[in-house]
Tab-separated table of C-alpha atoms in Angstrom:
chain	number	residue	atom	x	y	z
D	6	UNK	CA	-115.715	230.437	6.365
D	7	UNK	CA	-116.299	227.775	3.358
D	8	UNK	CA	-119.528	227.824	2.419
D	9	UNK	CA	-122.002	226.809	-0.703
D	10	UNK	CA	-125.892	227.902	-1.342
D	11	UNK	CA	-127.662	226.206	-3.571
D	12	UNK	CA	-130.886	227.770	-5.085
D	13	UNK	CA	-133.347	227.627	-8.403
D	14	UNK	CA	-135.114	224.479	-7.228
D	15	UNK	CA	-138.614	224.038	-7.679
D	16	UNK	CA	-141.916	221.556	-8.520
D	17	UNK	CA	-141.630	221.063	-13.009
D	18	UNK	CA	-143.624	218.828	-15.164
D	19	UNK	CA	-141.820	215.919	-17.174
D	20	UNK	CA	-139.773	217.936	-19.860
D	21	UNK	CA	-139.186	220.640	-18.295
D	22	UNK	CA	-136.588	222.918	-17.138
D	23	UNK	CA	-134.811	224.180	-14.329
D	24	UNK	CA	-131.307	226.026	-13.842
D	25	UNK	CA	-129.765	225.672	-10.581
D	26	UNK	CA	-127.011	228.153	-9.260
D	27	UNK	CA	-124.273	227.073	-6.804
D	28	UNK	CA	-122.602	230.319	-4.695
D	29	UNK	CA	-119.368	229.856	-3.080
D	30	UNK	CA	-118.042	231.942	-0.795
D	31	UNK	CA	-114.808	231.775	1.800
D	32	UNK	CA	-112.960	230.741	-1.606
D	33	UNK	CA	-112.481	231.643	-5.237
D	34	UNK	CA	-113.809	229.071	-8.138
D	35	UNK	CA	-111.075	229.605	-10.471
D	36	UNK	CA	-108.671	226.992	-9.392
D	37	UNK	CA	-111.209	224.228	-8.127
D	38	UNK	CA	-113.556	221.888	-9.102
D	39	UNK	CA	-116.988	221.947	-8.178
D	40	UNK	CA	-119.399	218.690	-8.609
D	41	UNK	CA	-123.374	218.789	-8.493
D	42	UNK	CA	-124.791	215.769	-6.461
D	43	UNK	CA	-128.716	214.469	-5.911
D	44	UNK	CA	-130.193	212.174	-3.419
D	45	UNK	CA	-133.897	210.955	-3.492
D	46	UNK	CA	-135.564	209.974	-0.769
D	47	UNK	CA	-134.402	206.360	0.597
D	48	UNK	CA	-131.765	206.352	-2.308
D	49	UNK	CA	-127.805	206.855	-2.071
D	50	UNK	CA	-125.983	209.633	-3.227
D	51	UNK	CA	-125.507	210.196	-6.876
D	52	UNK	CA	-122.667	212.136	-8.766
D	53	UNK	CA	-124.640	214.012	-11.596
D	54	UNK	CA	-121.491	216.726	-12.613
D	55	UNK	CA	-118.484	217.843	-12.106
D	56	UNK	CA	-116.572	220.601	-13.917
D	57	UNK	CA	-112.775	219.983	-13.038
D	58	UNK	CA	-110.354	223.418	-13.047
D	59	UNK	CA	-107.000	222.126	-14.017
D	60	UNK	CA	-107.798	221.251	-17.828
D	61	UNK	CA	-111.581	222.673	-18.215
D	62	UNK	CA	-112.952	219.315	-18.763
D	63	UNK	CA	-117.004	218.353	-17.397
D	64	UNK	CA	-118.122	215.203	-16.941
D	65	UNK	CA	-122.185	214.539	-16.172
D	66	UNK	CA	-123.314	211.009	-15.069
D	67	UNK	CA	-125.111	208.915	-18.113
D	68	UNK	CA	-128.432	209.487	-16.795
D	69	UNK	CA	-128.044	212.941	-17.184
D	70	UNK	CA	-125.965	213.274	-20.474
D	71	UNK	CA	-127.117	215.292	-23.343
D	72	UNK	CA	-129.639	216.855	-21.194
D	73	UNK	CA	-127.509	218.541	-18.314
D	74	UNK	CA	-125.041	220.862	-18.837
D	75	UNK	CA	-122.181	222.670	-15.983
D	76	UNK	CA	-121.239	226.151	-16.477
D	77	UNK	CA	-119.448	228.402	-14.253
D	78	UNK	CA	-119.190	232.243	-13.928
D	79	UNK	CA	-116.119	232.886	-11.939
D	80	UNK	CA	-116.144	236.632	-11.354
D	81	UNK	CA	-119.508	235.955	-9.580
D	82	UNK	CA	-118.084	232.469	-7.746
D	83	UNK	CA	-120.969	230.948	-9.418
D	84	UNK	CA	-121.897	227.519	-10.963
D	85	UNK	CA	-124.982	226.702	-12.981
D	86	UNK	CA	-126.468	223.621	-13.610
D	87	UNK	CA	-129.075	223.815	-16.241
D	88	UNK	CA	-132.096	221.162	-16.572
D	89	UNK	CA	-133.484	220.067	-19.548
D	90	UNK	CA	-135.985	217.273	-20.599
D	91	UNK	CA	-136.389	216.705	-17.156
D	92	UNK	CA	-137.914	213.164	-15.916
D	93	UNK	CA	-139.674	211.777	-13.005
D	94	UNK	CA	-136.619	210.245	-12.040
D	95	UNK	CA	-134.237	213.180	-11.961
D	96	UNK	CA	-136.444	214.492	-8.785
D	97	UNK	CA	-134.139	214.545	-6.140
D	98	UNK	CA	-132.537	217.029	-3.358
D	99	UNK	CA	-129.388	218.595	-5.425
D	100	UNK	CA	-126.548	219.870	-4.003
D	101	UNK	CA	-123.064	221.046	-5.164
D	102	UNK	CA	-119.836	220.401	-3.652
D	103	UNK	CA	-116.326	221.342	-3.461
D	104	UNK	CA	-113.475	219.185	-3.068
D	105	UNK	CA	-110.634	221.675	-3.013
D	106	UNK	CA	-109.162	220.532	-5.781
D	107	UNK	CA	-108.512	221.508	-9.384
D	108	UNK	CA	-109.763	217.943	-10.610
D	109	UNK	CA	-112.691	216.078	-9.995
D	110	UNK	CA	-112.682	213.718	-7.375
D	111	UNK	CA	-114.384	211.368	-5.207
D	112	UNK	CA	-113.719	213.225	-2.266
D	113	UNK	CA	-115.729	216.294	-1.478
D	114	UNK	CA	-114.527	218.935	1.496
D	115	UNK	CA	-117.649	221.401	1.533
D	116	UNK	CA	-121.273	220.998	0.723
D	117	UNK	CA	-124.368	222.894	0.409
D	118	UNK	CA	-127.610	223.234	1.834
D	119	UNK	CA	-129.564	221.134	-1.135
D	120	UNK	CA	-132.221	222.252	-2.801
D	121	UNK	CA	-135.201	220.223	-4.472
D	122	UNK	CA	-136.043	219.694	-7.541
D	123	UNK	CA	-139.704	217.923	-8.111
D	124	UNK	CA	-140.561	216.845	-11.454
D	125	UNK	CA	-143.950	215.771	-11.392
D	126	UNK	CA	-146.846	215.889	-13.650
């Protein structure tokens, strides 16, 4: 019934930019956290984001800070993670997740399909 789509991935040079969208479905956004993940190949799972419900607060991963940003759009039980300045090293398989929770946590109830990002020149 739960259920997350990611989409917006694609191939980008170095510098680039991408937007990903996150669609939840089964449940409403307004009251819970959602958190953006990657894994590249051979590599462990990485937080990148997380935009927690109970006080508003985002954090992003230091990697990814000043050049990431987590938005929402709860009438369309929608979040956005938009991609600047992207690197080689941000390629990855991205996917968002939702603990059920109004805070951001380590520990994630429903996850998406992943989609990839490719930043390659």
């Amino acid at each position: 019934q739960v259920q997350l789509v990611e989409s917006g991935g694609g191939l980008v040079q170095p510098g680039g930019s991408l937007r990903l969208s996150c669609v939840a479905s089964g449940f409403t956004l307004d009251y819970y956290a959602i958190g953006w993940f990657r894994q590249a190949p051979g590599k462990g799972r990485e937080a990148v984001s997380c935009s927690s419900a109970s006080d508003g607060s985002t954090y992003y991963a230091d990697s990814v800070k000043g050049r990431f940003t987590i938005s929402r759009d709860n009438a369309k039980n929608t979040v956005y993670l938009q991609m600047n300045s992207l690197k080689p090293e941000d390629t990855a398989v991205y996917y968002c997740a939702a603990p059920t929770s109004s805070s951001c946590t380590n520990m994630y109830n429903y996850w998406g399909q992943g989609t990839q990002v490719t930043v390659s020149s």
